[in-house]
Amino acid sequence: MTKKAMEVVQAARDEKHISGHELRKVLFPDFFELHGDGLSGDDPAIVGGLATFHGQPVTIITTSRGHSLNERIEKHFGQPEPSGYRKACRLVENAAKFHRTVFLFVDTAGAYPGKSAEENGQGEAIAQNLLRIGQAKTPIITIIYGEGGSGGALALACGDGVWMLEDSIYSVLSPEGFASILWKDAKKAAEAAEVMRLTPKDLLQQKVIEGIIDEPADHLQVCQNIEQVLQTELDKLQNLSAEELLVRRYERFRKF
Amino acid sequence: MVKLFPHKNTLTEKHVKANKVADDRVPDGILKKCPKCHTEIFANQLDSYLTCPNCDYGFRIPAKKRIEWLVDDFEEWDSEISPSDPLKFPNYDQKIAKAKKNSGLNEAVLTGQAKIDGQSFALGIMDPTFIMGSLGQMTGEKITRLFEKATKKGLPVVLFTASGGARMQEGILSLMQMAKVSNAVAKHSQAGLLYIAVLTDPTTGGVTASFATEADITLAEPHAMVGFAGRRVIEQTIHQEIASDLQDAENVLKHGFIDHIVKRQDERSTIEWLLKFGGEAND
Ligand SMILES: [Zn+2]
């Protein structure tokens, strides 16, 4: 039975949903964290580093919401600061230097809308990711495993392919925000969710994403499904030259 | 009332001459209040630059008005491109019709090839009177084509931004424009060509988070609002009021994200100089 759009939104935000921490633990047991943006800070809402995937070195970047309340406050509930986006950009460019594939895992309501974030150039940080990650000469695959909120998600999903778990969303803003801006009534969120076409099925139809990953209740099985997609995509993209990769990436967004 | 125009022979000057009679018809009694310094200004104190005589704030101005005093010559590109309606959003068609009437444009950006003092360049001007300059699918298409054509013709790009952000009525396709335009900016840059962005009031959301902050040289108008998140959203997030100048261009410059604040009256001469000396030197 098909879920209503708002049910998908709720499932994507559910506490029991798979976490970035879990994904790293299961899929990349040898994960070695690399902290910091190399400029001004180390945003805990973005966790990135090195790992191997079926024997191959890869770069992993995940958004992180945290577990304890303190962690969550520190991580702004998984909403990155500019230094988080700059960290991701640094790690992607470093991966490109060594021809390492990049896997990004995204679950964020959006970029952190705080005072310090504004002062530190939140807009500029996202823009530079679009500009520079977009040109990084190495395969870049993004998995959305919860919320894909606006420019804050796009900044981590501007590579060669985006796949989504069944219970996840990707949208220009939250359905609550959409309803309150366009209809002056945040309570119309369910209606907004339908209109916005933010479910994986809708997004696949609009060719915004490459595919949907089955999401059974068992998290280990979910990880296996993700692993399979990553391997298939990797095989496909690794055969392309850097030039072919960038042409393909340009076309991927040019069609919109 | 009329300020002296620093440049002879601009389209404005011709325009002003032609419209002298029409200008005289503007009633003297209409008051405008500067949103920045709150000075009350009589309509007949405002010339075609539409700036506050007290603080130099530039009032929001339709793209076609700006072109009158900015350049000597302008040939429009892709004028027929008009908004898509990918979500079939209720009443969006009426909003578009009104925007077209307000601005005299079919989309929220005017693009084409322009000349200042014999120098050719690709010019884009976003229009705040067209659904607040929001970034729709076709707005992004016009800006992408601007960069693509400029790359092909070997021209620098000057882009005036004014935007409330992504165009909600078009959903995710509006968001995709940020990446689409950015990729075109990257190609233009790789060709060694100069890109100058001029941030005008307001430059926010998805436009700030893409092509507005990807230029070689970033200019801004005095007191223009430049930011990513909306003021109310920030205040709700941090549970306190924020300073009224947090998103003023002057404060953004102080934090390192703007190169220079330029008064509207000086934009033409500044762009002329930067086109000459800000990019690859001509032999
Ligand atoms: Zn003023």
Coordinates of C-alpha atoms in Angstrom, one line a residue, chain B residues 2-277:
Chain B
V2 CA 17.9 66.2 -10.7
K3 CA 21.3 64.9 -9.8
L4 CA 24.0 65.4 -12.4
F5 CA 24.7 62.2 -14.2
P6 CA 28.3 61.3 -14.1
H7 CA 28.3 59.9 -17.6
K8 CA 27.3 61.6 -20.8
N9 CA 25.4 59.7 -23.5
T10 CA 24.0 57.0 -21.4
L11 CA 20.7 55.5 -22.2
T12 CA 19.4 57.3 -19.1
E13 CA 20.4 60.6 -20.4
K14 CA 18.5 60.0 -23.6
H15 CA 15.7 58.6 -21.6
V16 CA 15.5 61.5 -19.2
K17 CA 15.5 64.0 -22.0
A18 CA 12.7 62.1 -23.7
N19 CA 10.7 61.8 -20.5
K20 CA 11.2 65.3 -19.1
V21 CA 7.6 66.1 -19.5
A22 CA 6.5 62.8 -18.0
D23 CA 8.9 63.3 -15.1
D24 CA 7.3 66.7 -14.4
R25 CA 4.0 65.0 -14.0
V26 CA 5.1 63.0 -10.9
P27 CA 3.2 64.7 -8.1
D28 CA 5.4 66.6 -5.7
G29 CA 3.6 65.4 -2.6
I30 CA 4.3 61.7 -2.7
L31 CA 6.4 60.7 0.2
K32 CA 8.7 57.6 0.2
K33 CA 10.4 56.5 3.4
C34 CA 13.9 55.1 3.2
P35 CA 13.6 51.6 4.8
K36 CA 17.2 51.9 6.1
C37 CA 17.6 55.4 7.6
H38 CA 13.8 56.3 7.7
T39 CA 14.4 59.6 6.0
E40 CA 11.3 60.9 4.3
I41 CA 11.9 61.6 0.7
F42 CA 9.6 63.4 -1.8
A43 CA 9.1 61.5 -5.0
N44 CA 10.6 64.4 -7.0
Q45 CA 13.8 64.1 -4.9
L46 CA 14.4 60.7 -6.4
D47 CA 16.2 60.5 -9.8
S48 CA 16.3 57.5 -12.0
Y49 CA 18.9 55.9 -9.8
L50 CA 16.3 55.6 -7.0
T51 CA 18.7 56.0 -4.1
C52 CA 18.2 57.6 -0.7
P53 CA 19.8 61.0 -0.7
N54 CA 20.7 60.6 2.9
C55 CA 22.3 57.1 3.2
D56 CA 22.7 55.9 -0.5
Y57 CA 20.4 52.9 0.0
G58 CA 19.2 51.7 -3.4
F59 CA 15.5 51.2 -3.6
R60 CA 14.3 48.0 -5.3
I61 CA 14.3 48.8 -9.0
P62 CA 12.9 46.9 -12.0
A63 CA 15.7 45.4 -14.2
K64 CA 14.5 47.5 -17.2
K65 CA 14.9 50.7 -15.2
R66 CA 18.4 49.8 -14.1
I67 CA 19.5 49.2 -17.7
E68 CA 18.6 52.7 -18.6
W69 CA 21.5 54.3 -16.7
L70 CA 23.9 51.3 -16.5
V71 CA 24.9 50.6 -20.1
D72 CA 25.3 52.3 -23.5
D73 CA 23.9 49.4 -25.5
F74 CA 21.9 46.2 -24.7
E75 CA 20.7 43.3 -26.8
E76 CA 18.4 41.0 -25.0
W77 CA 18.7 37.2 -25.0
D78 CA 16.0 34.6 -24.4
S79 CA 13.3 37.2 -23.7
E80 CA 10.6 34.7 -24.6
I81 CA 11.4 32.3 -21.8
S82 CA 8.6 32.2 -19.3
P83 CA 8.0 30.3 -16.0
S84 CA 7.2 26.6 -16.0
D85 CA 4.6 25.2 -13.6
P86 CA 6.0 21.8 -12.7
L87 CA 3.8 21.3 -9.7
K88 CA 0.6 22.7 -11.3
F89 CA 0.5 24.9 -8.2
P90 CA -2.9 26.5 -7.5
N91 CA -3.1 30.2 -8.5
Y92 CA 0.5 30.3 -9.6
D93 CA -0.5 31.3 -13.2
Q94 CA -2.2 34.5 -11.8
K95 CA 0.9 35.3 -9.8
I96 CA 3.0 34.9 -13.0
A97 CA 0.6 37.1 -15.0
K98 CA 0.9 39.9 -12.3
A99 CA 4.7 39.6 -12.2
K100 CA 4.9 39.9 -16.0
K101 CA 2.8 43.1 -15.8
N102 CA 4.9 44.6 -13.0
S103 CA 8.3 44.0 -14.5
G104 CA 7.7 44.0 -18.3
L105 CA 9.6 40.7 -18.3
N106 CA 8.7 37.1 -18.8
E107 CA 10.9 35.8 -16.1
A108 CA 12.6 37.1 -13.0
V109 CA 15.9 37.9 -14.7
L110 CA 16.8 40.1 -17.7
T111 CA 19.8 38.7 -19.7
G112 CA 21.7 39.8 -22.7
Q113 CA 24.8 41.3 -24.2
A114 CA 25.7 44.8 -23.1
K115 CA 28.3 47.5 -23.8
I116 CA 29.9 50.1 -21.5
D117 CA 32.3 52.4 -23.3
G118 CA 32.9 50.0 -26.1
Q119 CA 33.5 47.0 -23.9
S120 CA 31.2 44.0 -24.5
F121 CA 30.0 41.7 -21.7
A122 CA 27.2 39.4 -20.8
L123 CA 24.8 41.1 -18.4
G124 CA 22.1 39.6 -16.1
I125 CA 19.8 41.6 -13.9
M126 CA 17.4 39.9 -11.5
D127 CA 14.1 41.8 -11.0
P128 CA 12.8 42.1 -7.5
T129 CA 9.3 43.1 -8.9
F130 CA 9.0 39.6 -10.5
I131 CA 7.8 37.3 -7.6
M132 CA 10.6 38.9 -5.5
G133 CA 13.2 37.8 -7.9
S134 CA 12.7 34.2 -6.8
L135 CA 14.8 31.5 -8.5
G136 CA 12.4 29.4 -10.6
Q137 CA 13.3 26.7 -13.1
M138 CA 13.3 29.1 -16.0
T139 CA 15.1 31.9 -14.1
G140 CA 17.9 29.3 -13.6
E141 CA 17.6 28.4 -17.3
K142 CA 18.2 32.0 -18.4
I143 CA 21.1 32.5 -16.0
T144 CA 22.7 29.2 -17.1
R145 CA 22.4 30.2 -20.8
L146 CA 23.9 33.6 -19.9
F147 CA 27.0 31.8 -18.6
E148 CA 27.1 29.3 -21.4
K149 CA 26.8 31.9 -24.1
A150 CA 29.4 34.1 -22.4
T151 CA 31.8 31.1 -22.2
K152 CA 31.2 30.4 -25.9
K153 CA 31.7 34.1 -26.9
G154 CA 34.6 34.6 -24.5
L155 CA 32.8 37.4 -22.6
P156 CA 32.9 38.4 -19.0
V157 CA 29.7 38.2 -17.0
V158 CA 28.2 40.9 -14.8
L159 CA 25.2 39.7 -12.8
F160 CA 23.0 41.8 -10.5
T161 CA 21.3 39.6 -7.9
A162 CA 18.0 40.4 -6.2
S163 CA 16.1 37.4 -4.8
G164 CA 13.9 36.2 -2.0
G165 CA 15.4 32.7 -2.7
A166 CA 14.1 29.6 -4.3
R167 CA 10.7 29.8 -5.9
M168 CA 8.6 27.6 -3.7
Q169 CA 5.8 27.1 -6.2
E170 CA 8.1 25.1 -8.4
G171 CA 9.3 22.7 -5.6
I172 CA 12.5 20.7 -6.0
L173 CA 13.2 21.8 -9.6
S174 CA 13.7 25.3 -8.2
L175 CA 16.4 23.9 -5.8
M176 CA 18.1 22.0 -8.7
Q177 CA 18.8 25.4 -10.4
M178 CA 21.4 26.2 -7.8
A179 CA 23.6 23.3 -8.9
K180 CA 22.7 23.8 -12.6
V181 CA 23.8 27.5 -12.6
S182 CA 26.9 26.7 -10.4
N183 CA 28.2 24.2 -12.9
A184 CA 27.8 26.8 -15.7
V185 CA 29.7 29.3 -13.5
A186 CA 32.5 26.8 -13.0
K187 CA 32.9 26.3 -16.8
H188 CA 32.9 30.0 -17.4
S189 CA 35.6 30.4 -14.7
Q190 CA 37.7 27.5 -16.1
A191 CA 37.8 29.4 -19.5
G192 CA 39.6 32.2 -17.6
L193 CA 36.8 34.6 -17.9
L194 CA 35.8 37.3 -15.4
Y195 CA 32.6 37.1 -13.4
I196 CA 31.5 40.1 -11.4
A197 CA 28.4 39.8 -9.1
V198 CA 26.6 42.9 -7.8
L199 CA 24.4 42.0 -4.8
T200 CA 21.4 44.3 -4.5
D201 CA 18.5 44.4 -2.0
P202 CA 17.6 41.7 -1.2
T203 CA 19.9 38.8 -2.0
T204 CA 18.9 35.8 0.1
G205 CA 18.4 32.1 0.3
G206 CA 19.2 29.9 -2.6
V207 CA 20.7 32.7 -4.7
T208 CA 23.1 33.7 -1.9
A209 CA 23.9 30.0 -1.6
S210 CA 24.8 29.7 -5.2
F211 CA 25.8 32.1 -8.0
A212 CA 25.7 35.3 -5.9
T213 CA 28.7 34.1 -3.9
E214 CA 30.7 32.4 -6.7
A215 CA 32.1 35.4 -8.5
D216 CA 35.7 36.6 -8.9
I217 CA 34.7 40.0 -7.7
T218 CA 31.7 40.5 -5.4
L219 CA 30.2 44.0 -5.2
A220 CA 27.2 45.1 -3.2
E221 CA 24.9 48.2 -3.0
P222 CA 24.9 50.2 0.2
H223 CA 22.7 48.6 3.0
A224 CA 21.5 45.8 0.7
M225 CA 20.2 42.8 2.6
V226 CA 22.5 39.9 2.0
G227 CA 22.0 36.6 3.8
F228 CA 21.1 33.0 3.7
A229 CA 18.3 32.3 6.3
G230 CA 15.3 34.6 6.9
R231 CA 15.5 36.8 9.9
R232 CA 12.4 35.3 11.6
V233 CA 13.8 31.8 11.1
I234 CA 17.1 32.8 12.8
E235 CA 15.3 34.4 15.7
Q236 CA 13.1 31.4 16.2
T237 CA 16.2 29.1 16.1
I238 CA 18.4 31.0 18.6
H239 CA 15.5 32.3 20.7
Q240 CA 16.7 35.8 20.7
E241 CA 16.5 39.0 18.6
I242 CA 19.2 39.6 16.1
A243 CA 20.8 43.0 15.4
S244 CA 19.1 44.9 12.6
D245 CA 22.3 45.1 10.6
L246 CA 23.3 41.4 10.8
Q247 CA 22.5 40.9 7.1
D248 CA 23.5 44.4 5.9
A249 CA 26.0 44.3 3.0
E250 CA 28.4 46.4 5.2
N251 CA 28.3 43.7 7.9
V252 CA 28.8 40.9 5.4
L253 CA 31.8 42.7 4.0
K254 CA 33.2 43.0 7.5
H255 CA 33.0 39.2 7.8
G256 CA 34.9 38.7 4.6
F257 CA 32.3 37.8 1.9
I258 CA 32.0 41.0 -0.1
D259 CA 34.8 42.8 -1.9
H260 CA 33.5 46.3 -2.2
I261 CA 30.3 48.4 -1.6
V262 CA 29.5 50.6 -4.6
K263 CA 26.9 53.3 -4.8
R264 CA 24.5 53.0 -7.7
Q265 CA 25.7 56.2 -9.2
D266 CA 29.2 54.7 -9.4
E267 CA 28.3 51.3 -10.7
R268 CA 28.8 52.1 -14.3
S269 CA 32.3 53.6 -13.9
T270 CA 33.3 50.8 -11.5
I271 CA 32.2 48.1 -13.8
E272 CA 33.9 49.8 -16.7
W273 CA 37.2 49.9 -14.8
L274 CA 36.9 46.3 -13.5
L275 CA 36.1 45.0 -17.0
K276 CA 39.3 46.7 -18.2
F277 CA 41.6 45.7 -15.3

